[in-house]
CSV table of C-alpha atoms in Angstrom, one decimal:
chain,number,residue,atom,x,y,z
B,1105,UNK,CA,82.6,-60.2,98.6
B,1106,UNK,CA,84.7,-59.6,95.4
B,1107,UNK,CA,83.9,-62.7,94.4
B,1108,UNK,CA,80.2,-62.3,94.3
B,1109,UNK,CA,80.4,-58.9,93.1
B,1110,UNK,CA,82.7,-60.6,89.9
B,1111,UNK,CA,79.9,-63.2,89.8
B,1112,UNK,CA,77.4,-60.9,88.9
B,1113,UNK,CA,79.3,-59.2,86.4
B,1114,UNK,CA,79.4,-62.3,84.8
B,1115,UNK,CA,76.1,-62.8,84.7
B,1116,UNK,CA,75.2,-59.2,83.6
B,1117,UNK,CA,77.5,-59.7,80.9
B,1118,UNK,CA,76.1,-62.9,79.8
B,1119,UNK,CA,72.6,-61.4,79.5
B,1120,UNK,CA,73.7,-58.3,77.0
B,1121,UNK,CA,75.7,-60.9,75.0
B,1122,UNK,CA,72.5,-63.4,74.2
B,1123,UNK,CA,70.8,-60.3,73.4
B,1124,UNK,CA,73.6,-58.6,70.8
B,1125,UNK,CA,73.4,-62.4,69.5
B,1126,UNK,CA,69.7,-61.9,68.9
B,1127,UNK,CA,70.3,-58.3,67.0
B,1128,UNK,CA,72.8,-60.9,64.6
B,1129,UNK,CA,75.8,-58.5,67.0
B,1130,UNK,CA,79.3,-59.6,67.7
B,1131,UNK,CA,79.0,-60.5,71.3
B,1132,UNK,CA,81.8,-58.8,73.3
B,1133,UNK,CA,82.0,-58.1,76.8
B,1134,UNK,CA,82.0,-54.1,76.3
B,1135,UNK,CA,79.9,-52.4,74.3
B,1136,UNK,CA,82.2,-50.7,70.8
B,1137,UNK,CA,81.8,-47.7,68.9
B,1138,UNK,CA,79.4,-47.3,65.7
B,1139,UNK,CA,80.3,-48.7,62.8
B,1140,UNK,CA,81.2,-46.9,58.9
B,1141,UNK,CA,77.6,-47.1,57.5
B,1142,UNK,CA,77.3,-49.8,54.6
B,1143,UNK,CA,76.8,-49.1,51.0
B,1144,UNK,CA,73.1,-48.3,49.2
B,1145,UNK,CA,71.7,-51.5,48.3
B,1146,UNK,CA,70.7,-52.2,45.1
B,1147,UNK,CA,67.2,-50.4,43.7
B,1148,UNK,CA,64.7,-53.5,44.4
B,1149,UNK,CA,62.0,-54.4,41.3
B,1150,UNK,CA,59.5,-52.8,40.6
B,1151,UNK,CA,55.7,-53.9,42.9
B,1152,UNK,CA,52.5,-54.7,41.3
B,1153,UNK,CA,50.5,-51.8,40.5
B,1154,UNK,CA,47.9,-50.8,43.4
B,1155,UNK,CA,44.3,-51.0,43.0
B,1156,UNK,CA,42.6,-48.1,42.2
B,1157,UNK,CA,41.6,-45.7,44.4
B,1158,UNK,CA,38.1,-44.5,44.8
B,1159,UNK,CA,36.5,-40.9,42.3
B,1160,UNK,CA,36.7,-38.0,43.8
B,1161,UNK,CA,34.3,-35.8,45.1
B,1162,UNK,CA,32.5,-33.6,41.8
B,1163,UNK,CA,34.5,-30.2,41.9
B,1164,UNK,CA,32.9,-26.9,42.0
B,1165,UNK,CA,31.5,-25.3,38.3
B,1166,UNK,CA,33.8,-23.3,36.4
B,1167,UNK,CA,33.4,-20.2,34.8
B,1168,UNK,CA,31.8,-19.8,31.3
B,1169,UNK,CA,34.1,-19.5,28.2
B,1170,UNK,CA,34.0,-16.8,26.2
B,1171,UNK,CA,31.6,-16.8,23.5
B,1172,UNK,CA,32.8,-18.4,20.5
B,1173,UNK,CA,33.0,-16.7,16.8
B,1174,UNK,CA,29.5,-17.7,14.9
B,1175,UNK,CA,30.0,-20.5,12.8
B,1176,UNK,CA,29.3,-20.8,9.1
B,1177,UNK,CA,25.5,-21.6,7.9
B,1178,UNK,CA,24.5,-25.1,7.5
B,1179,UNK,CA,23.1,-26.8,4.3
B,1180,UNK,CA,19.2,-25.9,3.7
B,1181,UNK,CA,17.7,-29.0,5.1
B,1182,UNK,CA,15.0,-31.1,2.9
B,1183,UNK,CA,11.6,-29.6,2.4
B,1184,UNK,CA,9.0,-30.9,5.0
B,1185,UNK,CA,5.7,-31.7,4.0
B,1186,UNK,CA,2.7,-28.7,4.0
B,1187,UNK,CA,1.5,-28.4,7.1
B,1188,UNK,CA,-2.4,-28.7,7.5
B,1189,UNK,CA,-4.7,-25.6,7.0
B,1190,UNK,CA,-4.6,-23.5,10.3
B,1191,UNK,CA,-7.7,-22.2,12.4
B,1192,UNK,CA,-9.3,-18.7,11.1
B,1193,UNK,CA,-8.0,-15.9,12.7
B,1194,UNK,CA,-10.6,-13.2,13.8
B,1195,UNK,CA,-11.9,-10.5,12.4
B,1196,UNK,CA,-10.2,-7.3,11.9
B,1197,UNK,CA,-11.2,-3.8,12.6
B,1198,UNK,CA,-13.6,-2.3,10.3
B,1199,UNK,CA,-11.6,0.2,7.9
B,1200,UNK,CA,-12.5,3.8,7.3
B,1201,UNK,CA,-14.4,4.4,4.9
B,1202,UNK,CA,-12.6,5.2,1.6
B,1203,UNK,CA,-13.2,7.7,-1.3
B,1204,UNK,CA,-16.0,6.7,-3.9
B,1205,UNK,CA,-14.5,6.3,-7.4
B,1206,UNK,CA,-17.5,9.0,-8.7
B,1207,UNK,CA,-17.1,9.4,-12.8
B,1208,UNK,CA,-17.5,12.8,-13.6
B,1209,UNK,CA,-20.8,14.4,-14.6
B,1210,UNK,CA,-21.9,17.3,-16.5
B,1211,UNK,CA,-25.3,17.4,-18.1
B,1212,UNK,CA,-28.1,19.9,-18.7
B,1213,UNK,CA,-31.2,21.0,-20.7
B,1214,UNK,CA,-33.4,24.1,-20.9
B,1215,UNK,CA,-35.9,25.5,-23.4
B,1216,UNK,CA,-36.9,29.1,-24.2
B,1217,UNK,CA,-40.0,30.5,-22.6
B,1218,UNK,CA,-43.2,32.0,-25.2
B,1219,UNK,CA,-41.9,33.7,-27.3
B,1220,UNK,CA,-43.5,35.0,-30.8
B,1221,UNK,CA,-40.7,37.5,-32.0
B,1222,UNK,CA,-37.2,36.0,-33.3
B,1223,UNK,CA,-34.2,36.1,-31.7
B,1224,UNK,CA,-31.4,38.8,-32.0
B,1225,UNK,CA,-28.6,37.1,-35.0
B,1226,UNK,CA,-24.8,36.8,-34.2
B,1227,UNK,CA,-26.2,36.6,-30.2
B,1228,UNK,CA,-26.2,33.7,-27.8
B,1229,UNK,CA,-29.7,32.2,-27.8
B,1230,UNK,CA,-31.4,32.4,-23.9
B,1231,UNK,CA,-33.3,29.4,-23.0
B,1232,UNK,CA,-34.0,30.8,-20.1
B,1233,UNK,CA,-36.6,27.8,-18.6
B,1234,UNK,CA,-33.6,25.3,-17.1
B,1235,UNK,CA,-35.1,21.6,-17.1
B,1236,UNK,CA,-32.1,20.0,-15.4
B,1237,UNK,CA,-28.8,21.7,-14.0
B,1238,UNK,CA,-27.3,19.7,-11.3
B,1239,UNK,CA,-24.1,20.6,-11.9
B,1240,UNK,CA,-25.1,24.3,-12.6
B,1241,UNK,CA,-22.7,24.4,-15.6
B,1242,UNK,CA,-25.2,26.2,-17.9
B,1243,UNK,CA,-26.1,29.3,-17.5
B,1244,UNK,CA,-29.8,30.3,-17.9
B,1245,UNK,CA,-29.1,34.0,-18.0
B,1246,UNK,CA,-26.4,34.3,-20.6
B,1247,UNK,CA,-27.7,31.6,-22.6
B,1248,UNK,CA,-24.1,30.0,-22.5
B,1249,UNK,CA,-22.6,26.5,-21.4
B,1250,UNK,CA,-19.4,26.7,-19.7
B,1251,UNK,CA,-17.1,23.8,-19.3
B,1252,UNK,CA,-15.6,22.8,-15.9
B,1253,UNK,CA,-14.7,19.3,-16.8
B,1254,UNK,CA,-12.7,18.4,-20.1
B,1255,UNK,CA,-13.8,15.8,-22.4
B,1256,UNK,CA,-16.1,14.8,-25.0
B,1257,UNK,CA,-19.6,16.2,-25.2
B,1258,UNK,CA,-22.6,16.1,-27.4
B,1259,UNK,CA,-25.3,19.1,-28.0
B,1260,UNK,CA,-28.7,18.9,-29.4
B,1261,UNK,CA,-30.6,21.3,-30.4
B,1262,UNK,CA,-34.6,21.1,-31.4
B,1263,UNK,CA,-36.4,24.1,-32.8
B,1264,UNK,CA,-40.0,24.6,-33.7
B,1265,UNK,CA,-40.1,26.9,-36.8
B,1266,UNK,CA,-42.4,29.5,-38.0
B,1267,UNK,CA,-43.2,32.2,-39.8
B,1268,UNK,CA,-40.1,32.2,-41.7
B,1269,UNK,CA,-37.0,30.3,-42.2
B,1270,UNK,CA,-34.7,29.0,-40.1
B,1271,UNK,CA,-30.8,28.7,-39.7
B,1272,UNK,CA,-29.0,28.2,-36.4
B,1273,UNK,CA,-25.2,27.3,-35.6
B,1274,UNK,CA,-23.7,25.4,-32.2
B,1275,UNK,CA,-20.7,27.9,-31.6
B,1276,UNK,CA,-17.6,27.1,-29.5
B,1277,UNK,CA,-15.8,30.2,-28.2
B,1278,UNK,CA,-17.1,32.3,-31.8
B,1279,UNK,CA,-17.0,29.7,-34.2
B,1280,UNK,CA,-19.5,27.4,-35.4
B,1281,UNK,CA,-18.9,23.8,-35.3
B,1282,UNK,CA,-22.4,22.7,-36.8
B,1283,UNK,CA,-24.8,24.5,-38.6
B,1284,UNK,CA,-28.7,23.6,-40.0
B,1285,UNK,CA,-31.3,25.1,-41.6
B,1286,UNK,CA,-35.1,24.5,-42.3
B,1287,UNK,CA,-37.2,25.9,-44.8
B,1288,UNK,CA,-40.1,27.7,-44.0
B,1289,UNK,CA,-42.6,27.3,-47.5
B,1290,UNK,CA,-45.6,29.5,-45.7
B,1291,UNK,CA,-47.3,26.4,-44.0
B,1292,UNK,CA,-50.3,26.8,-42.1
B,1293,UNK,CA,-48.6,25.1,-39.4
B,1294,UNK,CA,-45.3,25.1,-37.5
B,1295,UNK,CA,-43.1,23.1,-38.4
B,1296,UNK,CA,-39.8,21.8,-36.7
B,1297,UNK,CA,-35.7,21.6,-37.2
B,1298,UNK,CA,-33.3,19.2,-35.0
B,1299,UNK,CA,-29.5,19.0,-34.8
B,1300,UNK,CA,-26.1,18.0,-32.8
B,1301,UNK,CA,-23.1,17.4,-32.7
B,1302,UNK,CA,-20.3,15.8,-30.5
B,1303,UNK,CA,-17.5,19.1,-29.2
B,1304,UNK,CA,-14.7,18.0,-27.6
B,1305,UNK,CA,-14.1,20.5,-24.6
B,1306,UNK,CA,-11.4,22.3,-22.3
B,1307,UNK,CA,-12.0,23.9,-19.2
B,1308,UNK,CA,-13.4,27.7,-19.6
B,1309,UNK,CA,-14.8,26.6,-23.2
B,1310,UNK,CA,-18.4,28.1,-23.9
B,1311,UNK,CA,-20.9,26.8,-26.2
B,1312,UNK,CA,-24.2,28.3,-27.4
B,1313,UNK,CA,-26.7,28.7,-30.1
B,1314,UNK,CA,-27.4,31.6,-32.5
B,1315,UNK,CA,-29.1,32.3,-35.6
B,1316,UNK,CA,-27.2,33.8,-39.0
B,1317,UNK,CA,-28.3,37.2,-40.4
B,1318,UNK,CA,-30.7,37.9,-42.4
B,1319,UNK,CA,-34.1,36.4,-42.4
B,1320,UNK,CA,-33.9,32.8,-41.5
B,1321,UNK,CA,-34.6,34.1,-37.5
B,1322,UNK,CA,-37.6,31.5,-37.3
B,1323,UNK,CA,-37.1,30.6,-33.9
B,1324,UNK,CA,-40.4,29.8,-32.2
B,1325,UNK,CA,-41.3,28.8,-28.8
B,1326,UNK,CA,-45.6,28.6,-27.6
B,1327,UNK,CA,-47.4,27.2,-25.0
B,1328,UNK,CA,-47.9,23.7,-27.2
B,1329,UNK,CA,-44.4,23.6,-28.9
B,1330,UNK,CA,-41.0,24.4,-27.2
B,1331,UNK,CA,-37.8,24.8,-28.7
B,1332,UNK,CA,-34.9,22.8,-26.3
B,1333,UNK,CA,-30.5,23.4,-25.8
B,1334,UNK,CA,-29.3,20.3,-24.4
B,1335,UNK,CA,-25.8,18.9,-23.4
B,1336,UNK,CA,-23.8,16.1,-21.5
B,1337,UNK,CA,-20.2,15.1,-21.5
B,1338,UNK,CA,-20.0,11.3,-23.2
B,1339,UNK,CA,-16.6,10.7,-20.8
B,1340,UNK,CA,-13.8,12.8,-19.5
B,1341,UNK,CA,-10.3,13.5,-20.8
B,1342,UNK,CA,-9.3,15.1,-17.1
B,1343,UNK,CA,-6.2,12.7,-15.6
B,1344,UNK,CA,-6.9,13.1,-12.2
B,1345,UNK,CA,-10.2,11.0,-12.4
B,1346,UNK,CA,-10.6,8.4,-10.4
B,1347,UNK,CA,-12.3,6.5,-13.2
B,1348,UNK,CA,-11.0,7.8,-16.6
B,1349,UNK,CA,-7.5,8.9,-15.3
């Protein structure tokens, strides 16, 4: 019995001995406690680099920078060429209308009516019979033409004479500016005296005709022969015209 029970100690010992000679073990018939551990081995050189690995997946968006500062302006760039005529556009809007650039006007002419007796001397002449008057700036009454409009004017005056002699002046606020006379030589007939003169005029001037004193009053006016006052303003001195400012 001991010897079979020695027997297969043997054998069990033999078994864990061809195996510690597999592990490269000291064989030994009872198992020994762990040894010191060895020292580090030396660092090994260095492998061949890997292949590389496959790109990532794109990451999310990032925020937006801030804005940065404005940079400086570039060179002007070469002319281009001219461009071809572009398409009409259409029509505007009619305007409003707009103020008429009207020179100034001042005319007039009247004659006296019948009359056989002479007029009163050193007194406005009436010609009281007003041919034309549009601006109404003579005055058929008084005998007087009042200026509204300054400027240059020219007055003519035509007279039939009879009976006696005649002298007339073209006064400007009392004083005469042109005078005539016509004799009267005891003619069968009547017989005529013209004159004018160029005024130059400010607003509230007057002009007029009269005859002297004494007895060249031949100031005659009938059915067949008239005796005319007539006046119009050759241009304007007054600054705010639209034409003559």
């Amino acid at each position: 019995m001991e010897r079979a029970l020695c027997l297969c100690l043997f054998l069990l010992t033999l078994t864990e001995d061809s195996n510690q000679i597999e592990d490269n073990k000291i064989p030994s018939l009872c198992a020994g406690q762990p040894g010191i551990p060895g020292n580090p081995g030396i660092h090994g050189s260095q492998g061949l680099p890997g292949r590389d690995g496959r790109d990532g997946r794109d990451g999310a968006a990032g925020m937006p920078g801030e804005k940065g500062e404005l940079g400086q302006p570039g060179p002007s760039g070469p002319r281009g060429e001219r461009g071809s005529a572009g398409i009409n556009g259409l029509p505007g809007e009619k305007g409003t209308q707009g103020e008429c650039a009207v020179a100034p006007r001042s005319a007039f002419s009247a004659k006296r009516s019948e009359s056989r007796s002479p007029p009163l001397a050193d007194q406005p002449i009436v010609f009281d019979i007003v041919l034309i008057n549009e601006q109404g700036h003579y005055d058929g009454n008084t005998g007087k033409f009042l200026c509204e409009i300054p400027g240059l004017y020219y007055f003519a005056v035509h007279a039939t004479v009879y009976r006696m002699s005649l002298q007339f002046d073209i006064m400007k606020n009392g004083k005469s500016v042109a005078s005539f006379f016509q004799f009267y030589g005891n003619w069968p007939k009547p017989t005529s005296l013209s004159g004018g003169t160029l005024v130059r005029l400010e607003p509230e001037d007057e002009v007029w005709v009269q005859v002297g004193v004494g007895d060249y009053t031949g100031f005659y006016a009938s059915v067949k022969t008239d005796s005319t006052f007539t006046g119009f303003l050759v241009y304007s001195y007054w600054p705010n015209s639209p034409v003559f400012a």
